[in-house]
Coordinates of C-alpha atoms and ligand atoms in Angstrom, one line a residue:
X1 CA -14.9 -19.5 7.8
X2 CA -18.0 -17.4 8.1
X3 CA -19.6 -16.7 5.0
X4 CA -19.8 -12.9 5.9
X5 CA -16.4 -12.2 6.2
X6 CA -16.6 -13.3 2.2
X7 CA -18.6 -9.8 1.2
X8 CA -17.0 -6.7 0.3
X9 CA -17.2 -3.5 2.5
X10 CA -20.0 -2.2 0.2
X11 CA -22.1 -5.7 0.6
X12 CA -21.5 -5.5 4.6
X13 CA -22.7 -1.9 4.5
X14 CA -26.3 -3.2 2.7
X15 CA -26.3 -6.1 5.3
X16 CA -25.8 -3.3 7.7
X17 CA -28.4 -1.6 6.6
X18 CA -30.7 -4.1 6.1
X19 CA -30.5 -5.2 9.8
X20 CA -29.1 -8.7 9.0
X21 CA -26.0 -8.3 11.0
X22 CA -24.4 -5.8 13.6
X23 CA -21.2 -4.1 13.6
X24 CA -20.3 -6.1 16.3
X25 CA -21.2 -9.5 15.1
X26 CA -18.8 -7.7 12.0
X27 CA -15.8 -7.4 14.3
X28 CA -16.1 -10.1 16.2
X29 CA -16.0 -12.6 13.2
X30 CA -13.0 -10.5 12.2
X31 CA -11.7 -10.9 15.3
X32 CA -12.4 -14.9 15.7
X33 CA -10.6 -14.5 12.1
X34 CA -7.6 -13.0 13.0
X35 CA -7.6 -15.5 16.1
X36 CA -8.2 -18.9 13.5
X37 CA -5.3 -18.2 11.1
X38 CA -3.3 -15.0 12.0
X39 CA -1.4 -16.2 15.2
X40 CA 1.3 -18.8 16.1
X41 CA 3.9 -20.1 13.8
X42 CA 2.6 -20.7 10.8
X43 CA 0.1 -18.0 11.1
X44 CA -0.7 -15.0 8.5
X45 CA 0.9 -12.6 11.0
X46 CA -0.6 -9.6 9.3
X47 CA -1.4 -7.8 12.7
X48 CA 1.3 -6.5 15.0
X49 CA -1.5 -4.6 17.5
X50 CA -4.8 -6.1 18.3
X51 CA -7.6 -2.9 19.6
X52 CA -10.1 -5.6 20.3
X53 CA -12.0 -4.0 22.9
X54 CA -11.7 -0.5 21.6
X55 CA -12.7 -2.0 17.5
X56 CA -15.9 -3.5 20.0
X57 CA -16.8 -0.8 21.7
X58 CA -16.1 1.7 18.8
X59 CA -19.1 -1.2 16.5
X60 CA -21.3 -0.9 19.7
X61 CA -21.4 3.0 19.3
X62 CA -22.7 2.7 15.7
X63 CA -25.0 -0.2 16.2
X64 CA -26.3 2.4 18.8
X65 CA -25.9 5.2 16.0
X66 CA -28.0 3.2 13.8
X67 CA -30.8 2.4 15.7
X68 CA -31.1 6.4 16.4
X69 CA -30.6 6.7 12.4
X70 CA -27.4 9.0 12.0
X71 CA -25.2 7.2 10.4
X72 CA -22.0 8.8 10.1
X73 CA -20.7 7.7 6.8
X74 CA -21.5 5.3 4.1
X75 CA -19.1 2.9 5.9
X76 CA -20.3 3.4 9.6
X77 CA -19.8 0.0 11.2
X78 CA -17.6 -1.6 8.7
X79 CA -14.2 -2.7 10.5
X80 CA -10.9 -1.8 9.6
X81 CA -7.3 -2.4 9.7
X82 CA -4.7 0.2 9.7
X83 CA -0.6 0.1 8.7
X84 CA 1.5 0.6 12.1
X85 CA 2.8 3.8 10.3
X86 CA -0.2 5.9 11.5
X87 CA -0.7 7.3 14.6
X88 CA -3.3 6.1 16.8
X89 CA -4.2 7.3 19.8
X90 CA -3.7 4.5 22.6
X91 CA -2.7 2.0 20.6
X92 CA 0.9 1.8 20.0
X93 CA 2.7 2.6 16.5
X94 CA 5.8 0.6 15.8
X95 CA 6.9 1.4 12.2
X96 CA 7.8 -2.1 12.4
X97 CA 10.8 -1.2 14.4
X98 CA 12.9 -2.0 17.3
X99 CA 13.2 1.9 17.5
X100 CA 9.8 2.8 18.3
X101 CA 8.8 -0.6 20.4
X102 CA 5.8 0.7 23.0
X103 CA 5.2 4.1 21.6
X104 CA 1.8 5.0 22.3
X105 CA 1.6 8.1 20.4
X106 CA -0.8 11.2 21.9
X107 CA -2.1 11.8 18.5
X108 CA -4.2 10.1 15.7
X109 CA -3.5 10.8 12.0
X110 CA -5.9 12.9 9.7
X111 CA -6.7 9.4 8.4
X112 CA -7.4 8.0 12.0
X113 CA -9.7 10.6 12.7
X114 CA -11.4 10.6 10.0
X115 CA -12.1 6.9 9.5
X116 CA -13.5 7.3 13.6
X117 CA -15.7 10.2 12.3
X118 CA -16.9 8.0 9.7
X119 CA -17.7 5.5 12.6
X120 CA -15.3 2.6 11.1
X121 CA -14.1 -0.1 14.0
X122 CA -10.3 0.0 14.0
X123 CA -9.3 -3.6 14.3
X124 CA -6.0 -3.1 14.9
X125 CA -2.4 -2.5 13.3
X126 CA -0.6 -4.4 10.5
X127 CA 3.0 -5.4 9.8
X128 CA 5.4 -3.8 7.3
X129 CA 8.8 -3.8 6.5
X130 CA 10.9 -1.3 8.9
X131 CA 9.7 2.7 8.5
X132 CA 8.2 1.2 5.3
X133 CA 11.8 0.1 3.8
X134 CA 11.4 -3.0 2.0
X135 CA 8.8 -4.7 -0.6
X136 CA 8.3 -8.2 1.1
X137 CA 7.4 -7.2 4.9
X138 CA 10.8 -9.7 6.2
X139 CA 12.1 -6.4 7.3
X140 CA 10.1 -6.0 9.9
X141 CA 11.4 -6.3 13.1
X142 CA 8.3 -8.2 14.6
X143 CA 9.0 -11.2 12.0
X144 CA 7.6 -11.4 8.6
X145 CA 4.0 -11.6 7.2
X146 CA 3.0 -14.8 5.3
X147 CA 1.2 -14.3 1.8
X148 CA -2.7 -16.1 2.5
X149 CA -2.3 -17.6 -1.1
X150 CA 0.8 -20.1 0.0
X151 CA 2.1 -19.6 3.4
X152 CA 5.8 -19.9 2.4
X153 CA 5.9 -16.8 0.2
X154 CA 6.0 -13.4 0.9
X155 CA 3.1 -11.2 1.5
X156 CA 4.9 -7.9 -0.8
X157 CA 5.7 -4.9 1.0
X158 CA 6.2 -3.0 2.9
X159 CA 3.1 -2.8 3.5
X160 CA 2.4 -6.5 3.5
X161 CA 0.1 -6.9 6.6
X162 CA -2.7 -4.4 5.2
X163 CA -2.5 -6.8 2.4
X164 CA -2.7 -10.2 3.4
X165 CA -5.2 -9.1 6.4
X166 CA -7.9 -8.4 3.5
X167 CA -6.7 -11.5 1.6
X168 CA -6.5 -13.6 4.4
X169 CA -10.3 -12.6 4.9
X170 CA -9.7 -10.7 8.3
X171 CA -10.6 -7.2 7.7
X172 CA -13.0 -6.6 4.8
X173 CA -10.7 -3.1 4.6
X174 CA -7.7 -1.6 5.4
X175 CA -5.2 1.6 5.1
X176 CA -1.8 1.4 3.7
X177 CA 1.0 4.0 2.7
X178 CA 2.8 4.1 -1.1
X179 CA 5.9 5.5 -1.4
X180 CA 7.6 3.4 -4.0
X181 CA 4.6 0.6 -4.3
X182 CA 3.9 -0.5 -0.9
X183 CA -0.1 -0.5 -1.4
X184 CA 0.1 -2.1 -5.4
X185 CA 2.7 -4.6 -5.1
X186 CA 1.6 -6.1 -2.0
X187 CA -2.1 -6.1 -4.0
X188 CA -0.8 -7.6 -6.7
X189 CA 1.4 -10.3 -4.5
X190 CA -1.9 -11.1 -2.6
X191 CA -4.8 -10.8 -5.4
X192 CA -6.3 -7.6 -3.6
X193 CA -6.8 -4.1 -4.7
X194 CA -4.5 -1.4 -3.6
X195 CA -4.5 2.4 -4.5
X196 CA -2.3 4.8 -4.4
X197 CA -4.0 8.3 -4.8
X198 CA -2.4 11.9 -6.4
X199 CA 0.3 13.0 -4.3
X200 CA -1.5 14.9 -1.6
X201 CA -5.5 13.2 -2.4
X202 CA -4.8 11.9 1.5
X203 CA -3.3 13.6 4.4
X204 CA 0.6 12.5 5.3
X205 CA -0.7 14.2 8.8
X206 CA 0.6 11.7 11.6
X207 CA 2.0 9.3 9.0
X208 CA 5.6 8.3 10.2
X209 CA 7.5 10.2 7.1
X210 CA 9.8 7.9 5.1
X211 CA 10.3 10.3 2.2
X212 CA 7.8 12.9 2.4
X213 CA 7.4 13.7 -1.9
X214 CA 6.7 10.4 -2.3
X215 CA 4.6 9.1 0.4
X216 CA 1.0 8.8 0.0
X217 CA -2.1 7.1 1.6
X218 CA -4.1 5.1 0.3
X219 CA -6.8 2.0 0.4
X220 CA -6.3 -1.3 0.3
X221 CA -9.7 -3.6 -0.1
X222 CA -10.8 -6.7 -2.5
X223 CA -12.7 -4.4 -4.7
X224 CA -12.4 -1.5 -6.5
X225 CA -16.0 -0.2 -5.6
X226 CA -14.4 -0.8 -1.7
X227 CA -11.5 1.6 -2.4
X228 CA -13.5 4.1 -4.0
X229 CA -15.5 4.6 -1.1
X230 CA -12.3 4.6 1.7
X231 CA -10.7 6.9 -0.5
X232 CA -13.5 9.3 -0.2
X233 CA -13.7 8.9 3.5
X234 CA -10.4 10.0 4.5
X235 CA -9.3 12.1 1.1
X236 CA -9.7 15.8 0.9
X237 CA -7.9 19.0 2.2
X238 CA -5.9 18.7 5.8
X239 CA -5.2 22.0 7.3
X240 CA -2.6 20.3 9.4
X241 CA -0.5 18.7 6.3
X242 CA 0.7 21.5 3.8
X243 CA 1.2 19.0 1.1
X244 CA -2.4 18.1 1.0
X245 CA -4.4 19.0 -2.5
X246 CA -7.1 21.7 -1.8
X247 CA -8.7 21.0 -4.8
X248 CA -11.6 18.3 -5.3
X249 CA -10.8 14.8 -7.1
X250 CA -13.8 13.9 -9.5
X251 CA -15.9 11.4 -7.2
X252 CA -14.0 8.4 -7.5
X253 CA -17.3 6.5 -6.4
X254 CA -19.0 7.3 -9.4
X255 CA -15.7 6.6 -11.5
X256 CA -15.9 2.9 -10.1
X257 CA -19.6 3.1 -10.5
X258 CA -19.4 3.6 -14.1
X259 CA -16.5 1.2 -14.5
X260 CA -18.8 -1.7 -13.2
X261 CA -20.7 -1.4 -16.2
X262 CA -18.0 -2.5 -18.1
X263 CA -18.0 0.3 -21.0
X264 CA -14.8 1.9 -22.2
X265 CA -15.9 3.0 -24.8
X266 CA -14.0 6.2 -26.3
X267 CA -10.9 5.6 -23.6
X268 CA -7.8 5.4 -25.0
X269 CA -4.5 3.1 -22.7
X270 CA -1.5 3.2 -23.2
X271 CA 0.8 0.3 -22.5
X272 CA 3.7 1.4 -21.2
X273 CA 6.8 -0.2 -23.6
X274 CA 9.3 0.2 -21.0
X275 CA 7.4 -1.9 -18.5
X276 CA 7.4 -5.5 -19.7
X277 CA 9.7 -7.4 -21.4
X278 CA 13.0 -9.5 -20.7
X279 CA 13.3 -10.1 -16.9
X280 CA 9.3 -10.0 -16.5
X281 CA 7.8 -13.3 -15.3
X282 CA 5.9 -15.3 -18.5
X283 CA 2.7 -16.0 -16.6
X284 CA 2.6 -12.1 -14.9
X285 CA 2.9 -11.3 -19.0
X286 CA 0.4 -13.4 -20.8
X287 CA -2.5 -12.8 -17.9
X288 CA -1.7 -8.1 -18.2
X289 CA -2.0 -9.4 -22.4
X290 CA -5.3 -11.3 -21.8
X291 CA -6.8 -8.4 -19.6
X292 CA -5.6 -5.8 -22.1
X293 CA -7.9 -8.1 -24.5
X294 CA -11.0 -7.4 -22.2
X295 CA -10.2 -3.7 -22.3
X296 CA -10.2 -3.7 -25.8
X297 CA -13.6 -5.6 -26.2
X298 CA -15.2 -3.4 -23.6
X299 CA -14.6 -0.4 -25.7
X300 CA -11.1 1.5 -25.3
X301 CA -8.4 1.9 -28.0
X302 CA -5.1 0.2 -27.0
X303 CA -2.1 1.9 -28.3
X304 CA 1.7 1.3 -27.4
X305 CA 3.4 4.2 -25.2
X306 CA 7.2 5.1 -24.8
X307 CA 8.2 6.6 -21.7
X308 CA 12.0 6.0 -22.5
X309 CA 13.2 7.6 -18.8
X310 CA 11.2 5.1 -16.5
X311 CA 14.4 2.8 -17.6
X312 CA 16.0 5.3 -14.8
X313 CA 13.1 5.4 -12.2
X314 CA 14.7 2.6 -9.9
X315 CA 17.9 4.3 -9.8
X316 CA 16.3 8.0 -9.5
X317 CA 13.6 6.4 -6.4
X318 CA 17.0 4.7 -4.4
X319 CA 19.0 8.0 -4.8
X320 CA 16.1 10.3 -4.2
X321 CA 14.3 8.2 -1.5
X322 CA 17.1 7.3 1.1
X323 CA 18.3 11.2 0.7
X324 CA 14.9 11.7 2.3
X325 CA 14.8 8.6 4.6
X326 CA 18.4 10.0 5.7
X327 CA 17.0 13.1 6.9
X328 CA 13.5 12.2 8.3
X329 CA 15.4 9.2 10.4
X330 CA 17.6 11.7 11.9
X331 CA 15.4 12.2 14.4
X332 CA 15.1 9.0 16.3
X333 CA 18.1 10.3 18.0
X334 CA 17.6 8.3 21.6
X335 CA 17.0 12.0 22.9
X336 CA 13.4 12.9 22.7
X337 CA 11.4 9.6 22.3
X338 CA 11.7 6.0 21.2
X339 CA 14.7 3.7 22.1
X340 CA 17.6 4.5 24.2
X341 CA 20.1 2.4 24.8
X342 CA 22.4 3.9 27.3
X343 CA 26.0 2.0 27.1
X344 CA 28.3 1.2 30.4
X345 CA 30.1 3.9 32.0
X346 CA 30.1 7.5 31.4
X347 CA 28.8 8.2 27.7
X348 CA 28.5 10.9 26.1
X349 CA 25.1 12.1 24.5
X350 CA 27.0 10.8 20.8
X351 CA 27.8 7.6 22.4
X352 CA 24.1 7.2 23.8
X353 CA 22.6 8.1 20.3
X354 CA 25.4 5.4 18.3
X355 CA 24.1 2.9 20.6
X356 CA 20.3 3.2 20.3
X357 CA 20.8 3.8 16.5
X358 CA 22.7 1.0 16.5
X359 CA 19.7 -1.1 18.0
X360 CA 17.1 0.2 17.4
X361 CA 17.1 0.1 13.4
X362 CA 17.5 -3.0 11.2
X363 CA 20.0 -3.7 8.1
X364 CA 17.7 -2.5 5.8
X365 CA 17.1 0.8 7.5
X366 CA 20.8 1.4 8.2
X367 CA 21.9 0.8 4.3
X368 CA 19.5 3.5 3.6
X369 CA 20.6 5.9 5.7
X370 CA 24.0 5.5 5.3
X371 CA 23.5 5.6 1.6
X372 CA 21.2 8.8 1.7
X373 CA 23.7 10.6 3.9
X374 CA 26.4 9.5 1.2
X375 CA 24.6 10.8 -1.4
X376 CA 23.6 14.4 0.2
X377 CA 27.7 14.9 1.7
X378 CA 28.8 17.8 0.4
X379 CA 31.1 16.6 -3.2
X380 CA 28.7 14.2 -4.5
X381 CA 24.9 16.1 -3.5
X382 CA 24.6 17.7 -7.5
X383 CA 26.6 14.4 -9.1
X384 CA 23.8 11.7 -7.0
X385 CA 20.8 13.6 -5.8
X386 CA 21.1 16.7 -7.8
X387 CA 21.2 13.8 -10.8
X388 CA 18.2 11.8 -9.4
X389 CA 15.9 15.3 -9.4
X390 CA 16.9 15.7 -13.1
X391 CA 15.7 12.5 -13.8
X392 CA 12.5 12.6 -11.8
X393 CA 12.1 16.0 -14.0
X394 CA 12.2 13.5 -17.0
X395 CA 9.8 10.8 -15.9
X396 CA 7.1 13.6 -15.2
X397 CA 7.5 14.9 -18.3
X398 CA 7.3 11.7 -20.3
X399 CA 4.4 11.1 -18.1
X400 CA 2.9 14.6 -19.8
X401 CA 3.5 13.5 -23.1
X402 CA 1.7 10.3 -22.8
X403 CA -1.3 11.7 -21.4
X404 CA -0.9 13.7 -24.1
X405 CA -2.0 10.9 -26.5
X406 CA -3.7 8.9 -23.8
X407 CA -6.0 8.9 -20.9
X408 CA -4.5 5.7 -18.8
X409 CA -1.6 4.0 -18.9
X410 CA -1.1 0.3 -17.8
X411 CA 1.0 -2.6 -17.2
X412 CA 1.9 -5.0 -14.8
X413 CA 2.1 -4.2 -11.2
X414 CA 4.8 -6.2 -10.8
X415 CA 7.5 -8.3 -12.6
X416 CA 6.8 -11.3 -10.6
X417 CA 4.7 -13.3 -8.8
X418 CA 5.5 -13.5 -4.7
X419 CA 8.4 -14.7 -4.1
X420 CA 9.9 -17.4 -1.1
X421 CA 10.3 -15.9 2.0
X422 CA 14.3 -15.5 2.5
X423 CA 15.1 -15.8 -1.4
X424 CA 15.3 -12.2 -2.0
X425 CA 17.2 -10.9 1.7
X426 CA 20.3 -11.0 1.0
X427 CA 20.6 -9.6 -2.4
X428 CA 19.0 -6.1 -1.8
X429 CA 18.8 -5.2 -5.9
X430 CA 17.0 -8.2 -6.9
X431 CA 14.4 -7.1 -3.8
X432 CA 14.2 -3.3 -5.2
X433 CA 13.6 -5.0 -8.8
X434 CA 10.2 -6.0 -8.0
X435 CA 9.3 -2.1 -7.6
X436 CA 10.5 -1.0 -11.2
X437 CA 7.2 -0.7 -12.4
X438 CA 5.4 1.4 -9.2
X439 CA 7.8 3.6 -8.4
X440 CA 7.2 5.8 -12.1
X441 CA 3.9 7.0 -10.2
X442 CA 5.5 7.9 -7.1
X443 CA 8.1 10.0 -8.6
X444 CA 5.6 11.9 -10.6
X445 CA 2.6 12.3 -8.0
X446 CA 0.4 10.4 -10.4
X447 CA -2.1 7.9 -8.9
X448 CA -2.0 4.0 -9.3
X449 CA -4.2 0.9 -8.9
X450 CA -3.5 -2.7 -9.0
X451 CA -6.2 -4.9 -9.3
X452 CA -6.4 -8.8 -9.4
X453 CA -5.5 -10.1 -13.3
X454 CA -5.4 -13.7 -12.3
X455 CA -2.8 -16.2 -11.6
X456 CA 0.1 -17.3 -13.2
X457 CA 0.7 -20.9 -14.9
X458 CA 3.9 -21.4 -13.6
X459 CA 3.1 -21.1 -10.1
X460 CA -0.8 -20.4 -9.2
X461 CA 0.0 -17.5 -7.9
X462 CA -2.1 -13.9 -8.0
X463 CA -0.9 -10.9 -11.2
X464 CA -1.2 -7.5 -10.8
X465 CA -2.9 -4.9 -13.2
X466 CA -1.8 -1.5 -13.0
X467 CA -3.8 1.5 -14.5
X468 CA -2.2 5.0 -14.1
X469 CA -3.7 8.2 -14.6
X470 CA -2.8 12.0 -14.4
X471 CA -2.3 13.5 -11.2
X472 CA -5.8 14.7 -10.1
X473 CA -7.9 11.9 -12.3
X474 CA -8.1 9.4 -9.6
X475 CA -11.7 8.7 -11.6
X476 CA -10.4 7.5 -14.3
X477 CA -8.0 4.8 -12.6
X478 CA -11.2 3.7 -10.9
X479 CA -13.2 3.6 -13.5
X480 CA -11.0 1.5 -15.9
X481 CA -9.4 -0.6 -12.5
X482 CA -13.2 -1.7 -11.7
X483 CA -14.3 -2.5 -15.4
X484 CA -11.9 -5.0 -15.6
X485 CA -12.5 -6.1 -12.6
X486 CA -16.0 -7.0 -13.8
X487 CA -15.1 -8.5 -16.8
X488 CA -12.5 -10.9 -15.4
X489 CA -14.7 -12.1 -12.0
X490 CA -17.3 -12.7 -15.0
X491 CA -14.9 -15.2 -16.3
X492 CA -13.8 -16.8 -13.2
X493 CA -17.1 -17.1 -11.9
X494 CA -16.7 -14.9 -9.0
X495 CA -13.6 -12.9 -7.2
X496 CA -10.2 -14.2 -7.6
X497 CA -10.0 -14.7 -3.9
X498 CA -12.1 -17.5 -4.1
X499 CA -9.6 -19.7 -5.2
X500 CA -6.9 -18.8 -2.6
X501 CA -5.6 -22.8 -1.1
X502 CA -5.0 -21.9 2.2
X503 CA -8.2 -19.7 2.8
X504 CA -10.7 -21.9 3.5
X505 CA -10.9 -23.7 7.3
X506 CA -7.2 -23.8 8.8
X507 CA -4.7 -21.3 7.2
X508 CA -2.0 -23.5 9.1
Ligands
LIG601 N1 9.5 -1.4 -2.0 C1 9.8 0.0 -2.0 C2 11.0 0.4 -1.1 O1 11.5 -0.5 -0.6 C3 8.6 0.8 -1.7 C4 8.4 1.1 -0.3 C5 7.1 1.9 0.0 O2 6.3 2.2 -0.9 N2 7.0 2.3 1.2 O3 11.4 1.5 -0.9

């Protein structure tokens, strides 16, 4: 493997800089990447859309930028990958589904745009489980993404492609969506960084809605410093989505910045009682314990935290979300756009819709729905999703209490460690188990980070750290997330990734 596709997005902007390499050199070893370990059977299988010649054209433009000197952004040049739940002009946007198979959509996202203003080569589009459904990528309807650290394990979801492209060393960067954990827990499954932002820090504009108060944007990279700088790429206000924050997030840069000094002193975590304990894998337990040790040395004051309603949060997130899946699904309705399957004879318009529906959306996708439209029928809306809001009601306000006493809270990203592919498919709960501890965040607009705690006896395989923060201090998540980061690659000797198996020469 060439040695560059080893730095992070900040080193490949120096080398940039420096006039060592070229963008396109950049995307071409990313591209000769993707083409070593991502295709065939036993391949990564982290893309689902390729834009080589556009991601080469788009690297020639800057290296022409930067020879004039106007740089767009701190990033110009650096290539990128981007979850298939964005729009992108001319290249197609699949959701992962059947439904929306050759959709070219005549839009980009707010995210899009922005990372083309910033002058970052769009390498392409990555897998995920179905309209985002799903927290180990099988769901998609393209076939599954493999996890880079053992190729027979799952990659976390849904947005597992974003993931394993970085850890698979074929994008330095890449965008993913969090609506119940799809940026952390693929990041923790993989040994990357993954962040979701405050509800609204990113524009949902041209993001393919799975349930709009929860979705969020957000980076995925193999360093926190990395994320800090996407994040401030394509944060900030978006005229064109109403949800988006018009505020100003402290710099986040900085935050990370500061963090990679490795003092904390005067910050005070809280560990979040509710989140560990019986059901939680040994090794994912004793590596969050040894990097709460490193916390403490740098500086900040552990203390224990209750938050006695996130016991509810899974139950609240699978009422609240498919209510909202229910209704933003409604509209692949064979009529306007996407699939249409038109059945023999003389159908009616109901007929034509039953059949496209029918297949057009996976299992997954079709227990949601039918379980969200359940919920909302007229007789059980106040008893399940009146119920669920309650609850949600309760987890923000034990989040307020805690950040009454503290100014992070952490635990691990996950339960587990990445499971085998087709252990978890057909038992739906045990699947939704591994988001207990991300979905908290979602419900309550706060943001999240997971970053790389090690690997776990048991199996070798990559832990999560998360750090929380209240909604609007997405420094503070930075700034603690990239302080341990320091500390631990001090003790490894260099980043986790390093000692992924299947990383180095033929990922097959
Ligand atoms: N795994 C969660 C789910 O299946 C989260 C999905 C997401 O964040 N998009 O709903």
């Amino acid at each position: 493997m060439d040695d560059l596709l080893k730095k992070s997005a900040a080193e490949l902007a120096d080398l940039l800089a420096a006039g060592a390499v070229t963008s396109v050199q950049l995307v071409q070893a990313c591209l000769d990447r993707i083409s070593d370990v991502d295709t065939g059977d036993q391949g990564v299988h982290a893309f689902l859309h390729l834009n080589s010649e556009g991601a080469i054209a788009e690297a020639a433009a800057s290296d022409a930028r930067r020879a004039r000197g106007e740089l767009l952004s701190p990033l110009d040049g650096v290539p990128i990958a981007v979850k298939d739940v964005l729009a992108t002009i001319g290249q197609p946007t699949t959701c992962g589904s059947r439904m929306l198979e050759g959709w070219i959509p005549p839009y980009d996202a707010t995210v899009v745009a922005r990372l083309k203003a910033a002058g970052l080569p769009i390498l392409g589009k990555t897998n995920m489980d179905e309209f985002a459904m799903g927290s180990s990528t099988e769901h998609s309807a393209y076939g599954p993404t493999r996890n880079p650290w053992a190729l027979d394990r799952i990659p976390g979801g849904s947005g597992g492609g974003s993931a394993a492209a970085v850890a698979a060393f074929e994008a330095p960067l890449a965008i993913g969506t969090d609506t119940g954990g799809s940026i952390r827990q693929p990041g923790a499954v993989t040994g990357t960084v993954g962040v979701k932002p405050t509800y609204g820090a990113i524009s949902r504009y041209g993001l393919v809605a799975m349930a709009n108060s929860l979705d969020q944007v957000g980076p995925v990279t193999r360093t926190v410093l990395d994320s800090a700088l996407l994040q401030e790429i394509v944060g900030g206000h978006d005229p064109l989505d109403s949800t988006s924050l018009s505020d100003e997030i402290p710099s986040v840069v900085e935050a990370a910045r500061q963090g990679l000094t490795g003092d904390l002193t005067g910050v005070k975590v809280g560990v979040i009682t509710e989140l560990s304990g019986e059901g939680w894998q040994a090794g994912v337990m004793a590596r969050f314990e040894e990097s709460l040790e490193l916390l403490r040395d740098a500086g900040a004051e552990i203390v224990e935290v209750s938050c006695p309603s996130f016991e509810h949060a899974l139950a609240a997130y699978y009422l609240i979300m498919p209510c909202e899946v229910s209704s933003n699904l409604a509209k692949f309705d064979a009529m306007r756009y996407g699939l249409r399957v038109t059945p023999d004879g003389d159908p009616s318009a109901e007929e034509v819709m039953r059949a496209s529906r029918d297949a057009g959306f996976g299992d997954e996708v079709k227990r949601r729905i039918i379980l969200g439209t359940y919920a909302l029928s007229s007789g059980y809306y106040d008893a399940y999703y009146g119920q669920a809001q309650k609850v949600r009601t309760l987890i923000q306000r034990d989040f307020a209490a805690a950040f009454e006493q503290v100014d992070v809270l952490v635990s691990p990203t996950a339960p587990t460690t990445a499971w085998k592919l087709g252990e978890k498919l057909d038992d739906p709960l045990a699947m939704y188990k591994g988001d207990l501890a991300t979905i908290p965040s979602n419900l309550a607009g706060v943001p999240g980070i997971s970053v790389p705690a090690g690997l776990a006896d048991e199996d070798g395989l990559p832990v999560g750290f998360q750090v929380l923060a209240p909604a609007m201090a997405d420094d503070r998540v930075y700034r603690v997330g990239a302080a341990l980061e320091m500390l631990l690659e001090k003790q490894w000797g260099g980043p986790l990734l390093a000692k992924a198996p299947t990383l180095e020469g033929a990922a097959r």
